[in-house]
Amino acid sequence: MKDRHEHILGEVVRAYLGTGQPVGSRKLADQGELGLSPASIRNVMAELERQGMLASPHTSAGRVPTDTGLRYFVDTLMAVDSNINQTLEQKVAGHLSDAPGRNALLKRATDELASLTHFAGMVWVREQGFDRINRIELVPVSSEKVLAVIVTDVGEVQNRLIARPEESSEAQLHEISQRLNELLSGCNLEEVRVRLQHEMDSDRLKVRHLLEDLKRWADAPTEGQSDMFVSGQGQLLEMPEFAVVDTIRSLMTAIEEKEQLLHLVKQVESEESGVKVFIGSEHALVNMEQISVVLSRYEGPSNIVGTLGVIGPRRMHYERVMPIVDCTAKWVSKMLGGKL
Amino acid sequence: MKDRHEHILGEVVRAYLGTGQPVGSRKLADQGELGLSPASIRNVMAELERQGMLASPHTSAGRVPTDTGLRYFVDTLMAVDSNINQTLEQKVAGHLSDAPGRNALLKRATDELASLTHFAGMVWVREQGFDRINRIELVPVSSEKVLAVIVTDVGEVQNRLIARPEESSEAQLHEISQRLNELLSGCNLEEVRVRLQHEMDSDRLKVRHLLEDLKRWADAPTEGQSDMFVSGQGQLLEMPEFAVVDTIRSLMTAIEEKEQLLHLVKQVESEESGVKVFIGSEHALVNMEQISVVLSRYEGPSNIVGTLGVIGPRRMHYERVMPIVDCTAKWVSKMLGGKL
DNA sequence: TCTGGCACTCTAACGCCGGGAGTGCCGGAA
DNA sequence: TTCCGGCACTCCCGGCGTTAGAGTGCCAGA
């Protein structure tokens, strides 16, 4: 593409991002950036329209960049201001560094994304199920209950309250723990089930009830689950493009149902890394052509993987939002890595 | 109030609940319920307006019940259909009974409320912080890490990964556990802190690091927190009264910020029990005069207390919604009581 | 005490019109 | 060849007046 064309496309996009309104040739000329008359600009704009970079809502309404146009801008024309990252990083670090737990951290990251961008922030986390169990311990809780503490190979801890064998002393429990460890540590779930069953059948331990309870756990352990935090949807409604109730409804439904968003998240997960932008119809969310989504993967310790980002209007300032998402993802990764 | 007046007020409310539109005298007369001419109905309606039960948006627009009118309807006129409860109870029970955990249960209750009423379902839960610790156990995890499992007096289990004392055998850990139990079980947090400090100072145990780690936990344990689930906001937007973006914004903001809603929840918590209705301006949520909130308390085991309900349009069918909320609250209570 | 009738009021919907913004194209100038 | 000023054209948007419809209040008669 010719230099002049790129230049003008850039100006159209910039003007559009600011106001959300179609931009006409006169506005660009008056603005003085280009040093060209409206007429010349018109010629180029007509050309750009033919190329699919611009579109006009109707005859006398100026031009609006198409998804392709915005894509070209983001990929080629946009200059990411990298020294904004200094102060940005401080802010993000300040808000995230003292989060008291994993969920609190992710929640804060969501809020941080929302408050920095003024759009809807979104954090998705998937906790991988464990493969094998490392260790199992019985902790007496009361005269009727004992707590089974199971440590898995991904460092996760599962608790299960089960019935205490009658008239069992602490020493006996301790002994049972040891035996269970000999029997089960290093086993995957399937093996655990088989061995427990076998043990129950052979009735070597006179603690059937306890084994049965454990078996019940092995049949349905609380597996690693996925979770999603969203915040700041309210702010989105401030944008004039959401004056139409239809768009709002689609947006809210999409956020609530999460399935469609999951599809995007999956795409980002498979990507190696970095920030990925979905502009307008690129994300294929129905009725949300006016919405863009900016996502980045983050990585915690081995068993945690996730994606975070923002949902905003198509006309967002990508050069500002992308570093924010990038920076937040990096910090979340960092914080997660240090924890657990 | 006279019989006829009550009768007509009831009819106006019923008609209004169905359509959300102002109702005129002719409509009521045509409907045939009353056996009166429009003119007579008009007289009564004028009287009801003077009493503050009805209001007219403008001269030629029929009447709409005021908050007072709806309140009178709900308190006095409304007949709750109690044999709807049969099938209702089955539905609720079916969806809630096999929830795999507390949070899953509450999330499902939210969804159930939303799907039964087609409004926004909302569940609020507050977990009381524990008072004393019942028991503490050290579970070896790896050569460097040991897991402290702390069981509190409310039956809750807290885990904390801490550094393992160098060259400690399992037997030694077990011994340390026992000593810690002697030292700490039955203590509240303050005492735990003091005793740990004392122990560290006297250096009787050669496991300073471990004690320091524990102290760090005692300084900031993961305290009982409160949480709120909301779902089905999207459905609310289907209602014609949400055609105005302003109302939507207020609603979304209220749901997101939760503070205002918390105020309502508090009111319901202090109530003894049963379903409580906030009609229109009664809940004092700004800009949400068209919204009603129906809440009920539920009760779990000793350390869990909460409130659930729905947020819907002012013109909801209270006689249908109130049993739903009631029934859900009862089932959540029941399910929670059986668990943990 | 109820009812039919009548005059009155207010809104929502419709069609119309003019101003404004922007375009495409053409012919002339650098 | 490239750029620019000018001109005719198109289309949207907001304001205006009109009208149909819905509902009311009140009065007089059964």
PDB file of N, CA, C and O in Angstrom, chain A residues 134-135 137-141 147 149 151 155 157 159 161 170 174 178 222 231-235 237-238 242-245 248-249 252-253 256 340, chain B residues 100 134-135 137-141 147 149 151 157 159 161 170 174 178 222 231-235 237-238 242-245 248-249 252-253 256 340:
ATOM      1  N   ASN A 134      -0.011 -37.901  45.912  1.00  0.00           N
ATOM      2  CA  ASN A 134       1.323 -37.973  46.500  1.00  0.00           C
ATOM      3  C   ASN A 134       1.285 -38.570  47.893  1.00  0.00           C
ATOM      4  O   ASN A 134       2.200 -39.256  48.306  1.00  0.00           O
ATOM      5  N   ARG A 135       0.245 -38.215  48.594  1.00  0.00           N
ATOM      6  CA  ARG A 135       0.270 -38.514  50.008  1.00  0.00           C
ATOM      7  C   ARG A 135      -1.144 -38.403  50.572  1.00  0.00           C
ATOM      8  O   ARG A 135      -1.957 -37.634  50.101  1.00  0.00           O
ATOM      9  N   GLU A 137      -3.284 -38.391  54.441  1.00  0.00           N
ATOM     10  CA  GLU A 137      -3.099 -38.330  55.896  1.00  0.00           C
ATOM     11  C   GLU A 137      -4.466 -38.238  56.569  1.00  0.00           C
ATOM     12  O   GLU A 137      -5.368 -37.557  56.071  1.00  0.00           O
ATOM     13  N   LEU A 138      -4.616 -38.916  57.674  1.00  0.00           N
ATOM     14  CA  LEU A 138      -5.873 -38.846  58.420  1.00  0.00           C
ATOM     15  C   LEU A 138      -5.684 -37.975  59.652  1.00  0.00           C
ATOM     16  O   LEU A 138      -4.782 -38.216  60.455  1.00  0.00           O
ATOM     17  N   VAL A 139      -6.521 -36.981  59.773  1.00  0.00           N
ATOM     18  CA  VAL A 139      -6.428 -36.077  60.913  1.00  0.00           C
ATOM     19  C   VAL A 139      -7.710 -36.186  61.729  1.00  0.00           C
ATOM     20  O   VAL A 139      -8.788 -35.925  61.207  1.00  0.00           O
ATOM     21  N   PRO A 140      -7.614 -36.585  62.996  1.00  0.00           N
ATOM     22  CA  PRO A 140      -8.840 -36.673  63.801  1.00  0.00           C
ATOM     23  C   PRO A 140      -9.425 -35.292  64.048  1.00  0.00           C
ATOM     24  O   PRO A 140      -8.696 -34.338  64.289  1.00  0.00           O
ATOM     25  N   VAL A 141     -10.713 -35.206  63.939  1.00  0.00           N
ATOM     26  CA  VAL A 141     -11.366 -33.912  64.109  1.00  0.00           C
ATOM     27  C   VAL A 141     -12.265 -33.942  65.333  1.00  0.00           C
ATOM     28  O   VAL A 141     -12.270 -33.030  66.146  1.00  0.00           O
ATOM     29  N   LEU A 147     -10.565 -36.299  59.270  1.00  0.00           N
ATOM     30  CA  LEU A 147     -10.360 -35.558  58.035  1.00  0.00           C
ATOM     31  C   LEU A 147      -9.280 -36.233  57.201  1.00  0.00           C
ATOM     32  O   LEU A 147      -8.157 -36.422  57.672  1.00  0.00           O
ATOM     33  N   VAL A 149      -6.731 -35.833  54.420  1.00  0.00           N
ATOM     34  CA  VAL A 149      -6.046 -34.778  53.670  1.00  0.00           C
ATOM     35  C   VAL A 149      -5.244 -35.441  52.575  1.00  0.00           C
ATOM     36  O   VAL A 149      -4.368 -36.256  52.862  1.00  0.00           O
ATOM     37  N   VAL A 151      -2.786 -34.951  49.343  1.00  0.00           N
ATOM     38  CA  VAL A 151      -1.935 -34.040  48.585  1.00  0.00           C
ATOM     39  C   VAL A 151      -1.681 -34.660  47.221  1.00  0.00           C
ATOM     40  O   VAL A 151      -1.266 -35.810  47.130  1.00  0.00           O
ATOM     41  N   GLY A 155       0.502 -30.458  43.667  1.00  0.00           N
ATOM     42  CA  GLY A 155       0.685 -29.615  44.841  1.00  0.00           C
ATOM     43  C   GLY A 155      -0.615 -29.118  45.434  1.00  0.00           C
ATOM     44  O   GLY A 155      -0.623 -28.304  46.352  1.00  0.00           O
ATOM     45  N   VAL A 157      -4.211 -29.507  47.479  1.00  0.00           N
ATOM     46  CA  VAL A 157      -4.612 -30.241  48.669  1.00  0.00           C
ATOM     47  C   VAL A 157      -6.114 -30.453  48.661  1.00  0.00           C
ATOM     48  O   VAL A 157      -6.875 -29.517  48.454  1.00  0.00           O
ATOM     49  N   ASN A 159      -9.451 -31.966  50.819  1.00  0.00           N
ATOM     50  CA  ASN A 159      -9.904 -32.401  52.130  1.00  0.00           C
ATOM     51  C   ASN A 159     -11.196 -33.175  51.995  1.00  0.00           C
ATOM     52  O   ASN A 159     -12.054 -32.834  51.183  1.00  0.00           O
ATOM     53  N   LEU A 161     -14.069 -34.992  54.710  1.00  0.00           N
ATOM     54  CA  LEU A 161     -14.454 -35.382  56.064  1.00  0.00           C
ATOM     55  C   LEU A 161     -15.106 -36.753  55.991  1.00  0.00           C
ATOM     56  O   LEU A 161     -16.074 -36.942  55.253  1.00  0.00           O
ATOM     57  N   GLU A 170      -5.696 -42.150  68.455  1.00  0.00           N
ATOM     58  CA  GLU A 170      -4.909 -41.366  67.511  1.00  0.00           C
ATOM     59  C   GLU A 170      -3.774 -42.189  66.937  1.00  0.00           C
ATOM     60  O   GLU A 170      -3.463 -42.101  65.758  1.00  0.00           O
ATOM     61  N   HIS A 174      -2.988 -42.949  63.078  1.00  0.00           N
ATOM     62  CA  HIS A 174      -1.681 -42.678  62.499  1.00  0.00           C
ATOM     63  C   HIS A 174      -1.172 -43.905  61.741  1.00  0.00           C
ATOM     64  O   HIS A 174      -0.661 -43.799  60.622  1.00  0.00           O
ATOM     65  N   GLN A 178      -0.341 -44.422  57.714  1.00  0.00           N
ATOM     66  CA  GLN A 178       0.889 -44.967  57.130  1.00  0.00           C
ATOM     67  C   GLN A 178       0.598 -46.079  56.141  1.00  0.00           C
ATOM     68  O   GLN A 178       1.149 -46.130  55.049  1.00  0.00           O
ATOM     69  N   THR A 222     -13.040 -33.704  43.970  1.00  0.00           N
ATOM     70  CA  THR A 222     -13.290 -32.345  43.464  1.00  0.00           C
ATOM     71  C   THR A 222     -12.194 -32.052  42.466  1.00  0.00           C
ATOM     72  O   THR A 222     -11.080 -31.699  42.825  1.00  0.00           O
ATOM     73  N   SER A 231     -15.545  -8.118  35.424  1.00  0.00           N
ATOM     74  CA  SER A 231     -16.029  -6.941  36.147  1.00  0.00           C
ATOM     75  C   SER A 231     -15.951  -5.705  35.273  1.00  0.00           C
ATOM     76  O   SER A 231     -15.223  -5.681  34.286  1.00  0.00           O
ATOM     77  N   GLY A 232     -16.725  -4.704  35.641  1.00  0.00           N
ATOM     78  CA  GLY A 232     -16.689  -3.454  34.901  1.00  0.00           C
ATOM     79  C   GLY A 232     -17.617  -3.414  33.699  1.00  0.00           C
ATOM     80  O   GLY A 232     -17.510  -2.519  32.877  1.00  0.00           O
ATOM     81  N   GLN A 233     -18.538  -4.380  33.618  1.00  0.00           N
ATOM     82  CA  GLN A 233     -19.472  -4.315  32.490  1.00  0.00           C
ATOM     83  C   GLN A 233     -20.207  -2.980  32.491  1.00  0.00           C
ATOM     84  O   GLN A 233     -20.497  -2.416  31.454  1.00  0.00           O
ATOM     85  N   GLY A 234     -20.512  -2.529  33.709  1.00  0.00           N
ATOM     86  CA  GLY A 234     -21.239  -1.272  33.853  1.00  0.00           C
ATOM     87  C   GLY A 234     -20.598  -0.130  33.083  1.00  0.00           C
ATOM     88  O   GLY A 234     -21.270   0.631  32.397  1.00  0.00           O
ATOM     89  N   GLN A 235     -19.287  -0.061  33.179  1.00  0.00           N
ATOM     90  CA  GLN A 235     -18.576   1.032  32.511  1.00  0.00           C
ATOM     91  C   GLN A 235     -18.815   1.017  31.015  1.00  0.00           C
ATOM     92  O   GLN A 235     -18.873   2.064  30.380  1.00  0.00           O
ATOM     93  N   LEU A 237     -21.369   0.422  29.461  1.00  0.00           N
ATOM     94  CA  LEU A 237     -22.646   1.022  29.073  1.00  0.00           C
ATOM     95  C   LEU A 237     -22.549   2.534  28.926  1.00  0.00           C
ATOM     96  O   LEU A 237     -23.430   3.166  28.356  1.00  0.00           O
ATOM     97  N   GLU A 238     -21.482   3.118  29.463  1.00  0.00           N
ATOM     98  CA  GLU A 238     -21.310   4.560  29.311  1.00  0.00           C
ATOM     99  C   GLU A 238     -21.085   4.934  27.843  1.00  0.00           C
ATOM    100  O   GLU A 238     -21.425   6.024  27.413  1.00  0.00           O
ATOM    101  N   PHE A 242     -23.499   1.881  22.969  1.00  0.00           N
ATOM    102  CA  PHE A 242     -24.364   0.926  23.636  1.00  0.00           C
ATOM    103  C   PHE A 242     -25.723   1.523  23.953  1.00  0.00           C
ATOM    104  O   PHE A 242     -26.405   1.082  24.867  1.00  0.00           O
ATOM    105  N   ALA A 243     -26.082   2.545  23.197  1.00  0.00           N
ATOM    106  CA  ALA A 243     -27.386   3.145  23.411  1.00  0.00           C
ATOM    107  C   ALA A 243     -28.481   2.166  22.993  1.00  0.00           C
ATOM    108  O   ALA A 243     -29.595   2.220  23.485  1.00  0.00           O
ATOM    109  N   VAL A 244     -28.155   1.257  22.106  1.00  0.00           N
ATOM    110  CA  VAL A 244     -29.147   0.302  21.633  1.00  0.00           C
ATOM    111  C   VAL A 244     -29.203  -0.893  22.586  1.00  0.00           C
ATOM    112  O   VAL A 244     -28.183  -1.486  22.906  1.00  0.00           O
ATOM    113  N   VAL A 245     -30.405  -1.204  23.018  1.00  0.00           N
ATOM    114  CA  VAL A 245     -30.573  -2.253  24.018  1.00  0.00           C
ATOM    115  C   VAL A 245     -30.144  -3.617  23.478  1.00  0.00           C
ATOM    116  O   VAL A 245     -29.641  -4.456  24.199  1.00  0.00           O
ATOM    117  N   ILE A 248     -26.557  -4.381  24.104  1.00  0.00           N
ATOM    118  CA  ILE A 248     -26.336  -4.653  25.521  1.00  0.00           C
ATOM    119  C   ILE A 248     -26.755  -6.070  25.850  1.00  0.00           C
ATOM    120  O   ILE A 248     -26.040  -6.801  26.520  1.00  0.00           O
ATOM    121  N   ARG A 249     -27.923  -6.419  25.366  1.00  0.00           N
ATOM    122  CA  ARG A 249     -28.425  -7.749  25.687  1.00  0.00           C
ATOM    123  C   ARG A 249     -27.457  -8.821  25.188  1.00  0.00           C
ATOM    124  O   ARG A 249     -27.097  -9.734  25.927  1.00  0.00           O
ATOM    125  N   MET A 252     -24.410  -8.879  27.459  1.00  0.00           N
ATOM    126  CA  MET A 252     -24.656  -9.460  28.782  1.00  0.00           C
ATOM    127  C   MET A 252     -24.839 -10.976  28.677  1.00  0.00           C
ATOM    128  O   MET A 252     -24.303 -11.730  29.474  1.00  0.00           O
ATOM    129  N   THR A 253     -25.581 -11.366  27.684  1.00  0.00           N
ATOM    130  CA  THR A 253     -25.792 -12.804  27.506  1.00  0.00           C
ATOM    131  C   THR A 253     -24.470 -13.504  27.253  1.00  0.00           C
ATOM    132  O   THR A 253     -24.186 -14.545  27.840  1.00  0.00           O
ATOM    133  N   GLU A 256     -22.581 -13.742  30.399  1.00  0.00           N
ATOM    134  CA  GLU A 256     -23.180 -14.663  31.355  1.00  0.00           C
ATOM    135  C   GLU A 256     -22.977 -16.116  30.946  1.00  0.00           C
ATOM    136  O   GLU A 256     -22.629 -16.965  31.759  1.00  0.00           O
ATOM    137  N   LEU A 340       1.663 -20.171  46.044  1.00  0.00           N
ATOM    138  CA  LEU A 340       1.179 -21.532  46.241  1.00  0.00           C
ATOM    139  C   LEU A 340       2.047 -22.352  47.172  1.00  0.00           C
ATOM    140  O   LEU A 340       3.219 -22.198  47.270  1.00  0.00           O
TER     141      LEU A 340
ATOM    142  N   PRO B 100     -22.292 -30.820  43.810  1.00  0.00           N
ATOM    143  CA  PRO B 100     -21.134 -31.482  44.392  1.00  0.00           C
ATOM    144  C   PRO B 100     -20.437 -30.720  45.524  1.00  0.00           C
ATOM    145  O   PRO B 100     -19.544 -31.266  46.147  1.00  0.00           O
ATOM    146  N   ASN B 134      -9.215 -26.024  66.548  1.00  0.00           N
ATOM    147  CA  ASN B 134      -9.476 -27.289  67.223  1.00  0.00           C
ATOM    148  C   ASN B 134      -8.259 -28.196  67.210  1.00  0.00           C
ATOM    149  O   ASN B 134      -8.015 -28.936  68.152  1.00  0.00           O
ATOM    150  N   ARG B 135      -7.559 -28.110  66.123  1.00  0.00           N
ATOM    151  CA  ARG B 135      -6.542 -29.116  65.914  1.00  0.00           C
ATOM    152  C   ARG B 135      -5.597 -28.662  64.827  1.00  0.00           C
ATOM    153  O   ARG B 135      -5.970 -27.934  63.918  1.00  0.00           O
ATOM    154  N   GLU B 137      -2.269 -30.172  62.357  1.00  0.00           N
ATOM    155  CA  GLU B 137      -1.537 -31.388  61.981  1.00  0.00           C
ATOM    156  C   GLU B 137      -0.516 -31.043  60.901  1.00  0.00           C
ATOM    157  O   GLU B 137      -0.795 -30.245  59.991  1.00  0.00           O
ATOM    158  N   LEU B 138       0.664 -31.643  60.985  1.00  0.00           N
ATOM    159  CA  LEU B 138       1.679 -31.408  59.951  1.00  0.00           C
ATOM    160  C   LEU B 138       1.758 -32.630  59.045  1.00  0.00           C
ATOM    161  O   LEU B 138       1.939 -33.747  59.524  1.00  0.00           O
ATOM    162  N   VAL B 139       1.622 -32.386  57.761  1.00  0.00           N
ATOM    163  CA  VAL B 139       1.672 -33.477  56.800  1.00  0.00           C
ATOM    164  C   VAL B 139       2.853 -33.253  55.865  1.00  0.00           C
ATOM    165  O   VAL B 139       2.910 -32.226  55.189  1.00  0.00           O
ATOM    166  N   PRO B 140       3.804 -34.175  55.835  1.00  0.00           N
ATOM    167  CA  PRO B 140       4.946 -33.984  54.932  1.00  0.00           C
ATOM    168  C   PRO B 140       4.496 -34.069  53.477  1.00  0.00           C
ATOM    169  O   PRO B 140       3.692 -34.929  53.133  1.00  0.00           O
ATOM    170  N   VAL B 141       5.012 -33.183  52.672  1.00  0.00           N
ATOM    171  CA  VAL B 141       4.614 -33.155  51.267  1.00  0.00           C
ATOM    172  C   VAL B 141       5.809 -33.495  50.382  1.00  0.00           C
ATOM    173  O   VAL B 141       5.711 -34.276  49.461  1.00  0.00           O
ATOM    174  N   LEU B 147       2.859 -29.578  54.997  1.00  0.00           N
ATOM    175  CA  LEU B 147       1.555 -28.932  54.947  1.00  0.00           C
ATOM    176  C   LEU B 147       0.953 -28.868  56.351  1.00  0.00           C
ATOM    177  O   LEU B 147       0.806 -29.894  57.016  1.00  0.00           O
ATOM    178  N   VAL B 149      -2.210 -28.493  58.407  1.00  0.00           N
ATOM    179  CA  VAL B 149      -3.663 -28.579  58.258  1.00  0.00           C
ATOM    180  C   VAL B 149      -4.297 -28.146  59.567  1.00  0.00           C
ATOM    181  O   VAL B 149      -4.043 -28.738  60.612  1.00  0.00           O
ATOM    182  N   VAL B 151      -7.723 -27.389  61.659  1.00  0.00           N
ATOM    183  CA  VAL B 151      -9.168 -27.558  61.725  1.00  0.00           C
ATOM    184  C   VAL B 151      -9.717 -26.573  62.757  1.00  0.00           C
ATOM    185  O   VAL B 151      -9.242 -26.539  63.884  1.00  0.00           O
ATOM    186  N   VAL B 157     -11.617 -26.192  57.348  1.00  0.00           N
ATOM    187  CA  VAL B 157     -10.239 -26.674  57.281  1.00  0.00           C
ATOM    188  C   VAL B 157      -9.377 -25.667  56.551  1.00  0.00           C
ATOM    189  O   VAL B 157      -9.731 -25.218  55.469  1.00  0.00           O
ATOM    190  N   ASN B 159      -5.489 -24.848  55.019  1.00  0.00           N
ATOM    191  CA  ASN B 159      -4.211 -25.448  54.666  1.00  0.00           C
ATOM    192  C   ASN B 159      -3.156 -24.377  54.527  1.00  0.00           C
ATOM    193  O   ASN B 159      -3.443 -23.279  54.040  1.00  0.00           O
ATOM    194  N   LEU B 161       1.036 -24.219  53.325  1.00  0.00           N
ATOM    195  CA  LEU B 161       2.271 -24.896  52.966  1.00  0.00           C
ATOM    196  C   LEU B 161       3.428 -24.159  53.634  1.00  0.00           C
ATOM    197  O   LEU B 161       3.593 -22.960  53.432  1.00  0.00           O
ATOM    198  N   GLU B 170       9.654 -38.317  59.430  1.00  0.00           N
ATOM    199  CA  GLU B 170       8.198 -38.273  59.596  1.00  0.00           C
ATOM    200  C   GLU B 170       7.822 -38.396  61.059  1.00  0.00           C
ATOM    201  O   GLU B 170       6.912 -37.744  61.541  1.00  0.00           O
ATOM    202  N   HIS B 174       5.638 -35.867  63.276  1.00  0.00           N
ATOM    203  CA  HIS B 174       4.479 -36.322  64.025  1.00  0.00           C
ATOM    204  C   HIS B 174       4.555 -35.855  65.478  1.00  0.00           C
ATOM    205  O   HIS B 174       3.580 -35.345  66.042  1.00  0.00           O
ATOM    206  N   GLN B 178       2.089 -33.258  67.597  1.00  0.00           N
ATOM    207  CA  GLN B 178       1.478 -33.508  68.902  1.00  0.00           C
ATOM    208  C   GLN B 178       1.756 -32.367  69.864  1.00  0.00           C
ATOM    209  O   GLN B 178       0.873 -31.892  70.567  1.00  0.00           O
ATOM    210  N   THR B 222      -6.755 -17.087  56.297  1.00  0.00           N
ATOM    211  CA  THR B 222      -7.811 -16.808  55.317  1.00  0.00           C
ATOM    212  C   THR B 222      -9.138 -16.827  56.072  1.00  0.00           C
ATOM    213  O   THR B 222      -9.699 -17.871  56.370  1.00  0.00           O
ATOM    214  N   SER B 231     -27.018 -14.276  38.679  1.00  0.00           N
ATOM    215  CA  SER B 231     -27.092 -14.731  37.295  1.00  0.00           C
ATOM    216  C   SER B 231     -28.438 -14.409  36.688  1.00  0.00           C
ATOM    217  O   SER B 231     -29.403 -14.173  37.401  1.00  0.00           O
ATOM    218  N   GLY B 232     -28.471 -14.377  35.399  1.00  0.00           N
ATOM    219  CA  GLY B 232     -29.724 -14.133  34.702  1.00  0.00           C
ATOM    220  C   GLY B 232     -30.047 -12.665  34.479  1.00  0.00           C
ATOM    221  O   GLY B 232     -31.167 -12.334  34.132  1.00  0.00           O
ATOM    222  N   GLN B 233     -29.049 -11.796  34.673  1.00  0.00           N
ATOM    223  CA  GLN B 233     -29.327 -10.379  34.407  1.00  0.00           C
ATOM    224  C   GLN B 233     -29.812 -10.203  32.984  1.00  0.00           C
ATOM    225  O   GLN B 233     -30.648  -9.365  32.711  1.00  0.00           O
ATOM    226  N   GLY B 234     -29.216 -10.997  32.103  1.00  0.00           N
ATOM    227  CA  GLY B 234     -29.568 -10.897  30.696  1.00  0.00           C
ATOM    228  C   GLY B 234     -31.061 -10.998  30.458  1.00  0.00           C
ATOM    229  O   GLY B 234     -31.634 -10.230  29.696  1.00  0.00           O
ATOM    230  N   GLN B 235     -31.675 -11.919  31.172  1.00  0.00           N
ATOM    231  CA  GLN B 235     -33.112 -12.122  30.986  1.00  0.00           C
ATOM    232  C   GLN B 235     -33.909 -10.873  31.317  1.00  0.00           C
ATOM    233  O   GLN B 235     -34.924 -10.586  30.692  1.00  0.00           O
ATOM    234  N   LEU B 237     -33.242  -7.938  30.734  1.00  0.00           N
ATOM    235  CA  LEU B 237     -33.252  -6.962  29.654  1.00  0.00           C
ATOM    236  C   LEU B 237     -34.339  -7.250  28.632  1.00  0.00           C
ATOM    237  O   LEU B 237     -34.659  -6.408  27.806  1.00  0.00           O
ATOM    238  N   GLU B 238     -34.890  -8.447  28.668  1.00  0.00           N
ATOM    239  CA  GLU B 238     -35.991  -8.760  27.758  1.00  0.00           C
ATOM    240  C   GLU B 238     -37.218  -7.907  28.059  1.00  0.00           C
ATOM    241  O   GLU B 238     -38.003  -7.599  27.176  1.00  0.00           O
ATOM    242  N   PHE B 242     -37.070  -2.124  30.361  1.00  0.00           N
ATOM    243  CA  PHE B 242     -35.641  -1.855  30.348  1.00  0.00           C
ATOM    244  C   PHE B 242     -35.192  -1.344  28.989  1.00  0.00           C
ATOM    245  O   PHE B 242     -34.034  -1.493  28.621  1.00  0.00           O
ATOM    246  N   ALA B 243     -36.116  -0.771  28.255  1.00  0.00           N
ATOM    247  CA  ALA B 243     -35.739  -0.220  26.967  1.00  0.00           C
ATOM    248  C   ALA B 243     -34.844   0.994  27.161  1.00  0.00           C
ATOM    249  O   ALA B 243     -34.045   1.332  26.302  1.00  0.00           O
ATOM    250  N   VAL B 244     -34.946   1.637  28.298  1.00  0.00           N
ATOM    251  CA  VAL B 244     -34.140   2.825  28.547  1.00  0.00           C
ATOM    252  C   VAL B 244     -32.782   2.404  29.098  1.00  0.00           C
ATOM    253  O   VAL B 244     -32.687   1.651  30.060  1.00  0.00           O
ATOM    254  N   VAL B 245     -31.752   2.922  28.491  1.00  0.00           N
ATOM    255  CA  VAL B 245     -30.403   2.510  28.864  1.00  0.00           C
ATOM    256  C   VAL B 245     -30.076   2.928  30.292  1.00  0.00           C
ATOM    257  O   VAL B 245     -29.330   2.260  30.999  1.00  0.00           O
ATOM    258  N   ILE B 248     -30.939   0.343  32.804  1.00  0.00           N
ATOM    259  CA  ILE B 248     -30.010  -0.779  32.713  1.00  0.00           C
ATOM    260  C   ILE B 248     -28.721  -0.457  33.423  1.00  0.00           C
ATOM    261  O   ILE B 248     -28.202  -1.241  34.199  1.00  0.00           O
ATOM    262  N   ARG B 249     -28.210   0.732  33.145  1.00  0.00           N
ATOM    263  CA  ARG B 249     -26.933   1.112  33.738  1.00  0.00           C
ATOM    264  C   ARG B 249     -27.025   1.070  35.263  1.00  0.00           C
ATOM    265  O   ARG B 249     -26.173   0.488  35.933  1.00  0.00           O
ATOM    266  N   MET B 252     -27.100  -2.558  36.422  1.00  0.00           N
ATOM    267  CA  MET B 252     -25.808  -3.243  36.308  1.00  0.00           C
ATOM    268  C   MET B 252     -24.836  -2.719  37.359  1.00  0.00           C
ATOM    269  O   MET B 252     -24.106  -3.487  37.979  1.00  0.00           O
ATOM    270  N   THR B 253     -24.814  -1.432  37.512  1.00  0.00           N
ATOM    271  CA  THR B 253     -23.906  -0.856  38.503  1.00  0.00           C
ATOM    272  C   THR B 253     -24.247  -1.366  39.885  1.00  0.00           C
ATOM    273  O   THR B 253     -23.363  -1.750  40.653  1.00  0.00           O
ATOM    274  N   GLU B 256     -23.093  -4.859  40.219  1.00  0.00           N
ATOM    275  CA  GLU B 256     -21.644  -4.971  40.262  1.00  0.00           C
ATOM    276  C   GLU B 256     -21.067  -4.480  41.585  1.00  0.00           C
ATOM    277  O   GLU B 256     -20.188  -5.099  42.167  1.00  0.00           O
ATOM    278  N   LEU B 340     -21.229 -30.751  54.762  1.00  0.00           N
ATOM    279  CA  LEU B 340     -20.032 -30.301  55.469  1.00  0.00           C
ATOM    280  C   LEU B 340     -19.555 -31.301  56.503  1.00  0.00           C
ATOM    281  O   LEU B 340     -20.343 -31.874  57.228  1.00  0.00           O
TER     282      LEU B 340
END
